[in-house]
JSON list of C-alpha atoms in Angstrom, two decimals:
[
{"chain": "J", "resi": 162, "resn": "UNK", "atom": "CA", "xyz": [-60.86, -10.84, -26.34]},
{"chain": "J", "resi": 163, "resn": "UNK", "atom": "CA", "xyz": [-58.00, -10.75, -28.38]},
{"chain": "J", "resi": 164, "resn": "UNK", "atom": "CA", "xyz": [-54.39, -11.43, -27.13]},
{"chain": "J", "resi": 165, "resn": "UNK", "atom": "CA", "xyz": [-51.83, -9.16, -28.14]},
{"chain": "J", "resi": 166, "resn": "UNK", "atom": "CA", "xyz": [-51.08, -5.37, -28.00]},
{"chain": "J", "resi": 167, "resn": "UNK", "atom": "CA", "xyz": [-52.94, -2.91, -30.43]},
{"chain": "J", "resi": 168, "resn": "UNK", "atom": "CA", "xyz": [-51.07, -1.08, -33.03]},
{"chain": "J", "resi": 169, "resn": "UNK", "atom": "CA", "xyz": [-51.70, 2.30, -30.92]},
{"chain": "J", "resi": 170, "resn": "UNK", "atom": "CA", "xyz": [-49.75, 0.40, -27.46]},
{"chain": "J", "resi": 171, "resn": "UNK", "atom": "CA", "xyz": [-46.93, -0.46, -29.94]},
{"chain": "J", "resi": 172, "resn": "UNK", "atom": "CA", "xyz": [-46.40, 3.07, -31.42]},
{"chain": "J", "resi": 173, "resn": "UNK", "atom": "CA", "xyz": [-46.47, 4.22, -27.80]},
{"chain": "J", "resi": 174, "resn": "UNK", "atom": "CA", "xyz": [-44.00, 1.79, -26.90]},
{"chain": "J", "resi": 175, "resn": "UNK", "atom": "CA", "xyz": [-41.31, 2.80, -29.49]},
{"chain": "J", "resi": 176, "resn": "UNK", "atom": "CA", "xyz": [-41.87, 6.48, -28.92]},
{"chain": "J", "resi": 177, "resn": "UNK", "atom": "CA", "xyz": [-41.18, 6.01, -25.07]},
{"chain": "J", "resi": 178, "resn": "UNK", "atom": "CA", "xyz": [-37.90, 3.84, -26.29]},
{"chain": "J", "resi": 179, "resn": "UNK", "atom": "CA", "xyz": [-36.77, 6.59, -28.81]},
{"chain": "J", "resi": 180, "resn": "UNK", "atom": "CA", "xyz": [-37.35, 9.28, -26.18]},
{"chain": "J", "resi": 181, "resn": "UNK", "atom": "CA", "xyz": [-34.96, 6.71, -23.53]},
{"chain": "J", "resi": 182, "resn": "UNK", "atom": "CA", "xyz": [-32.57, 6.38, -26.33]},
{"chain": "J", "resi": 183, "resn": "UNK", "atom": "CA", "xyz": [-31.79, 9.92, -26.89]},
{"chain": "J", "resi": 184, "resn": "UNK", "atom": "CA", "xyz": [-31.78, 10.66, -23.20]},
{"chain": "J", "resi": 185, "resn": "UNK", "atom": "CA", "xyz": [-29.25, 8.39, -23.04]},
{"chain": "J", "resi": 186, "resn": "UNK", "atom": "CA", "xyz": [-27.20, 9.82, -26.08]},
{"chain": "J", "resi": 187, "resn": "UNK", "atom": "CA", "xyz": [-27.38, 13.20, -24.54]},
{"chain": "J", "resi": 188, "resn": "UNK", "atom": "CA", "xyz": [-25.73, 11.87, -21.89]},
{"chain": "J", "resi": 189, "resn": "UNK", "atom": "CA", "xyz": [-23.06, 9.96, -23.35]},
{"chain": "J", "resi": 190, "resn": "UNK", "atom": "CA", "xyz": [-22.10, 13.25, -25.02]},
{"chain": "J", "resi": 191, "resn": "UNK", "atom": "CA", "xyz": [-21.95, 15.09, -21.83]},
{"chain": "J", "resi": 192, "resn": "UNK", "atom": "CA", "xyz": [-19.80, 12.97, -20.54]},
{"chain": "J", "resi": 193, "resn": "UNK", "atom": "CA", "xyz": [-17.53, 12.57, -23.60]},
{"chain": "J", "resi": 194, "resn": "UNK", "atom": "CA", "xyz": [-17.23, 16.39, -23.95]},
{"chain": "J", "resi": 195, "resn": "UNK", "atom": "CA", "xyz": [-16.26, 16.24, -20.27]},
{"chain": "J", "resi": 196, "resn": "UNK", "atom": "CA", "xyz": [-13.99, 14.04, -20.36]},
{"chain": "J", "resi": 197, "resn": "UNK", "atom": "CA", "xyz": [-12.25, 15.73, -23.11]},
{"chain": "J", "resi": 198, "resn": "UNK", "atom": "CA", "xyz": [-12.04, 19.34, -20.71]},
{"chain": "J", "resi": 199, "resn": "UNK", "atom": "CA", "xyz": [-11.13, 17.49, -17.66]},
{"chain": "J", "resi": 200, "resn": "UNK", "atom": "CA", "xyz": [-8.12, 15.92, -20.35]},
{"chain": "J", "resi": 201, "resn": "UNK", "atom": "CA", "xyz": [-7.14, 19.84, -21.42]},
{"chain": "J", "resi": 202, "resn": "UNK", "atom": "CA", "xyz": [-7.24, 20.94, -17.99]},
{"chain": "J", "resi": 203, "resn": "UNK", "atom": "CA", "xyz": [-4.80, 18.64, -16.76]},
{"chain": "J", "resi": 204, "resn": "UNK", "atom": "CA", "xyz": [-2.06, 19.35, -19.54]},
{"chain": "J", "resi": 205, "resn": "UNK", "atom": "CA", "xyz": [-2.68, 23.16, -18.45]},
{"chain": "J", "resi": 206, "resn": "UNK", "atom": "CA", "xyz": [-1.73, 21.78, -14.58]},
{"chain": "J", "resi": 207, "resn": "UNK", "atom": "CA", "xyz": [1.09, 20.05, -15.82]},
{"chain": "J", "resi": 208, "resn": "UNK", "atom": "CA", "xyz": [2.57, 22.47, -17.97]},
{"chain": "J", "resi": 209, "resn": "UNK", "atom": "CA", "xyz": [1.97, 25.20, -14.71]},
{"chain": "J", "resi": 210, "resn": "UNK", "atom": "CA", "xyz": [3.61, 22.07, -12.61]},
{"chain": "J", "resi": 211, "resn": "UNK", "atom": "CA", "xyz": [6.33, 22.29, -14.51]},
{"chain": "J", "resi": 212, "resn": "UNK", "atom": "CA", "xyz": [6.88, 25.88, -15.36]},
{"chain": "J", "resi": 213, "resn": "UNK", "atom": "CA", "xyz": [6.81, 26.70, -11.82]},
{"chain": "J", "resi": 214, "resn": "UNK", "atom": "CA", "xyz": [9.42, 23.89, -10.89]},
{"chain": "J", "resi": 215, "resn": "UNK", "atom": "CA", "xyz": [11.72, 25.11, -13.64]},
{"chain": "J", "resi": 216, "resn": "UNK", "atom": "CA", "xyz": [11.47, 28.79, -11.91]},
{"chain": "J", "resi": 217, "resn": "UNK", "atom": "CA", "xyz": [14.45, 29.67, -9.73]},
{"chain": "J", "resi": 218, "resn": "UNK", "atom": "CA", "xyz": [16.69, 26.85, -10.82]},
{"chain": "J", "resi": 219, "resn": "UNK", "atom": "CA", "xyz": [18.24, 27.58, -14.14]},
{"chain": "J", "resi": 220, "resn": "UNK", "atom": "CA", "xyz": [19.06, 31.26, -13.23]},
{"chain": "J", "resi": 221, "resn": "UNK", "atom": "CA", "xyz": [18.38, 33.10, -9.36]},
{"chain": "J", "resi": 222, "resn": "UNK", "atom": "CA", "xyz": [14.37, 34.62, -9.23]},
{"chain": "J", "resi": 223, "resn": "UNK", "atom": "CA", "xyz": [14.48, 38.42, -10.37]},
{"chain": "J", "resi": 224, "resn": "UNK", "atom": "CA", "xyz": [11.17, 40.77, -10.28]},
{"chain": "J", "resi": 225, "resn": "UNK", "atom": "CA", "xyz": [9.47, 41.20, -13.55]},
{"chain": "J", "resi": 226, "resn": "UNK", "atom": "CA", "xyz": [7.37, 39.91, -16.41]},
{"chain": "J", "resi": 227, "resn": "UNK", "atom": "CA", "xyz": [7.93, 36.76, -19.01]},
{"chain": "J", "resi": 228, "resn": "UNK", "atom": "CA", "xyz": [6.46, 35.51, -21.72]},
{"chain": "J", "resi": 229, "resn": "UNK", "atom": "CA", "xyz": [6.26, 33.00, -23.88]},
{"chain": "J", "resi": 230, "resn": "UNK", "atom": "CA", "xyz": [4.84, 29.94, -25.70]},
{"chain": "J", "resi": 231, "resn": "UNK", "atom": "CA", "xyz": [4.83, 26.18, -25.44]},
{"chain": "J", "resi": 232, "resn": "UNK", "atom": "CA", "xyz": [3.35, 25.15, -28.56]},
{"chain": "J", "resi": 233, "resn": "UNK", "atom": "CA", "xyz": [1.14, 27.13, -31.11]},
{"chain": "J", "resi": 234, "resn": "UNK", "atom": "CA", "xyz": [-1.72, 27.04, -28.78]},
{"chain": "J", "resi": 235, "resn": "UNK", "atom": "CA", "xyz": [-0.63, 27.29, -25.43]},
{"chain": "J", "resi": 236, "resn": "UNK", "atom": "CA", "xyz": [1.08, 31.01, -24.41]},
{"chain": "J", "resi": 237, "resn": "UNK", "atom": "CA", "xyz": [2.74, 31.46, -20.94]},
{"chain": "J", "resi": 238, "resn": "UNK", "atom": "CA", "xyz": [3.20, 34.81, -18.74]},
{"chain": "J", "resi": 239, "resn": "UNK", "atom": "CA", "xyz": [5.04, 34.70, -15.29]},
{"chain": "J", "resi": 240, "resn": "UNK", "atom": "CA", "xyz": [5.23, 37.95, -12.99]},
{"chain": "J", "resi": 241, "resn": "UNK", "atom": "CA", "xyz": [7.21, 37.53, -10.25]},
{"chain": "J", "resi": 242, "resn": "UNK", "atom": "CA", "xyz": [7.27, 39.89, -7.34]},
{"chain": "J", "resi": 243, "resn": "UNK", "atom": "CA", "xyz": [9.67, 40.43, -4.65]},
{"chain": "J", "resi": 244, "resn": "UNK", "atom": "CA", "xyz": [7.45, 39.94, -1.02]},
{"chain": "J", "resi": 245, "resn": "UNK", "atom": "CA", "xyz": [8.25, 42.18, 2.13]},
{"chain": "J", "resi": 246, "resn": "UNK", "atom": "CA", "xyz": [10.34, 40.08, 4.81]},
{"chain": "J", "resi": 247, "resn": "UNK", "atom": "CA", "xyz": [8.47, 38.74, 7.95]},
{"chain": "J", "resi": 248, "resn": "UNK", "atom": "CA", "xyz": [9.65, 39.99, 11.34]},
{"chain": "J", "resi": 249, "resn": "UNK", "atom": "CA", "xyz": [12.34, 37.45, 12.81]},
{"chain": "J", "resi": 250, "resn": "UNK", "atom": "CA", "xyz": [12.92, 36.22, 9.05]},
{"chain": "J", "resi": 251, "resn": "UNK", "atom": "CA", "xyz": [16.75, 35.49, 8.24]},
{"chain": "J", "resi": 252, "resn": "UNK", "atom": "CA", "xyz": [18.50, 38.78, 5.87]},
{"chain": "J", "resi": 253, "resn": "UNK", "atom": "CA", "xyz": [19.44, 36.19, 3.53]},
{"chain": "J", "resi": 254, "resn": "UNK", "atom": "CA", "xyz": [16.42, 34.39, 2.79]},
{"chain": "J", "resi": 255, "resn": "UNK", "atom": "CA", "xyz": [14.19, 36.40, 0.09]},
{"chain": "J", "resi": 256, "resn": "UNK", "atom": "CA", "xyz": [10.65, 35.14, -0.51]},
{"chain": "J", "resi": 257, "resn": "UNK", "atom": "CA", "xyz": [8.98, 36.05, -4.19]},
{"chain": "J", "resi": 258, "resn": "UNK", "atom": "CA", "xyz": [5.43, 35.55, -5.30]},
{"chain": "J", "resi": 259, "resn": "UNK", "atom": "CA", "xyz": [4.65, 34.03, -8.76]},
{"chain": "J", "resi": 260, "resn": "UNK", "atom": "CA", "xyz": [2.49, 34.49, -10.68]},
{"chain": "J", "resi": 261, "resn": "UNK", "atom": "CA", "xyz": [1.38, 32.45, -14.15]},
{"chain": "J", "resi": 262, "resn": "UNK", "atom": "CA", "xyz": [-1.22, 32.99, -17.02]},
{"chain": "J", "resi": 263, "resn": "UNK", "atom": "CA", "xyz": [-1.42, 30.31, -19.51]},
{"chain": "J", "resi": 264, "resn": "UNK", "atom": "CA", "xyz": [-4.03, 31.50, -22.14]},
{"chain": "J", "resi": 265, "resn": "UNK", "atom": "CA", "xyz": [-4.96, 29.33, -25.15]},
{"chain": "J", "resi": 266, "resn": "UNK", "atom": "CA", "xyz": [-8.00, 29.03, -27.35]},
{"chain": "J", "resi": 267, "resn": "UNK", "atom": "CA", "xyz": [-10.84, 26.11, -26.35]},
{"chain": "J", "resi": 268, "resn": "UNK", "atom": "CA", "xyz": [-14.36, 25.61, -27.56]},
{"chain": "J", "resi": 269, "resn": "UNK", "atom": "CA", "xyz": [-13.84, 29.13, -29.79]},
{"chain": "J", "resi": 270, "resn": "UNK", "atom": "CA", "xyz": [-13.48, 31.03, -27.29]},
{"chain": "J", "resi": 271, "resn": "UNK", "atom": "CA", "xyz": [-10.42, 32.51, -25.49]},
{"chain": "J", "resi": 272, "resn": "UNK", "atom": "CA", "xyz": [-9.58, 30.70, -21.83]},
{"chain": "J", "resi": 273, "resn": "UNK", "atom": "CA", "xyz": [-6.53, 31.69, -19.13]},
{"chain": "J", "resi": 274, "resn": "UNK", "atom": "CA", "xyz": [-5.89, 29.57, -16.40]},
{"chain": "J", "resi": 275, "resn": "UNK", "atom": "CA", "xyz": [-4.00, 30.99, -12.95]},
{"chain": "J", "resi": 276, "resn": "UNK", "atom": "CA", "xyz": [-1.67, 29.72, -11.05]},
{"chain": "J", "resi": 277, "resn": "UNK", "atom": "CA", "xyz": [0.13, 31.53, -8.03]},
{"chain": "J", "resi": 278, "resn": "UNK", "atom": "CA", "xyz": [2.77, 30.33, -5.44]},
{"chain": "J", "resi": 279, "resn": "UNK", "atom": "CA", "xyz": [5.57, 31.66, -2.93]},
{"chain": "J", "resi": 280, "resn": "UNK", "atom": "CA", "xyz": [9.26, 30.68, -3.36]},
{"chain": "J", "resi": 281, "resn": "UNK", "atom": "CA", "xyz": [12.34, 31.34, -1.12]},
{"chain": "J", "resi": 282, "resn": "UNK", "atom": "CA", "xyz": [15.20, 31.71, -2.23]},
{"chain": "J", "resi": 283, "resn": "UNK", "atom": "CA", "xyz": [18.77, 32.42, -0.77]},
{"chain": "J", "resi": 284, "resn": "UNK", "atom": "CA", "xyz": [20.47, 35.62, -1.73]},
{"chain": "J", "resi": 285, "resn": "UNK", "atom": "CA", "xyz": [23.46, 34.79, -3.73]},
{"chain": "J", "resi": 286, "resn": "UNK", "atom": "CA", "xyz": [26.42, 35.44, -2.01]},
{"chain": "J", "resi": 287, "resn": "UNK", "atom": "CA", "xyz": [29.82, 36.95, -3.52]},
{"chain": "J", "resi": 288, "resn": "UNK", "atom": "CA", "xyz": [32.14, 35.63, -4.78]},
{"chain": "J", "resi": 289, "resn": "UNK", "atom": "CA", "xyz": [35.86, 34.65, -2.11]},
{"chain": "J", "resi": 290, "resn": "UNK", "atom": "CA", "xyz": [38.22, 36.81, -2.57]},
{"chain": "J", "resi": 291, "resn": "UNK", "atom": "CA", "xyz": [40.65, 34.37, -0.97]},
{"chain": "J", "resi": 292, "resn": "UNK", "atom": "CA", "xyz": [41.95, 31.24, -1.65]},
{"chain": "J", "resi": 293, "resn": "UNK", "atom": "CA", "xyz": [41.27, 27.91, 0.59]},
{"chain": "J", "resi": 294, "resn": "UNK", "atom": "CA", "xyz": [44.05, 26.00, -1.56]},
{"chain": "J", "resi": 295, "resn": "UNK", "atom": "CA", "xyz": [48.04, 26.51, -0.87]},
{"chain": "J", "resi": 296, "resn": "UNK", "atom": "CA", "xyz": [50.43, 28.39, -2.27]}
]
């Protein structure tokens, strides 16, 4: 009996090793392509993040529509919406809903992430008429 393996048990051998190889690639490009989503998804949650933060701060919340871009690829559209007051809630407080789209272009095809939230906000109040300081 000879020792050894045949030339048929080697060519079966390296067939079963290709096959495991490109399993294996396969996967390894799953996971690099989903890495690379998870990465655009979170600059979409931090541009929202930030959007929203920004919202109410520079200028008082009014009802209506915005739009706008960050870069080439990313556009922006807030709606905000004025919410009907709770029973027992305070005349001054006003509570809006927003609303944002971003849209941008991924993989060919067109994608929109949404983002919603509630924000109070104080009613501005006038301006005194009289003066705290001295003659």
């Amino acid at each position: 009996m000879a020792a050894g393996f045949s030339l048929l048990e080697t060519i079966a051998a390296i067939l079963l090793l290709a096959l495991a190889f490109g399993a294996v690639m396969h996967v390894a490009g799953a996971a690099t392509g989903l890495t690379g989503h998870a990465r655009e998804l979170n600059r979409i949650a931090m541009l929202a993040d930030t959007t929203m933060d920004a919202m109410g701060h520079r200028e008082p919340l009014r009802e209506g529509t915005a739009t706008g871009a960050y870069d080439a690829r990313y556009r922006w559209r807030t709606v905000v919406t004025a919410q009907d007051p709770l029973p027992g809630q305070a005349p001054d407080l006003h509570v809006y809903r927003i609303d944002l789209d971003i849209a941008w272009r991924g993989g060919g095809a067109a994608r929109v992430a949404h983002f919603a939230t509630l924000r109070v906000q104080d009613e501005p109040r006038p301006a005194s008429t009289t003066s705290v300081a001295g003659p």
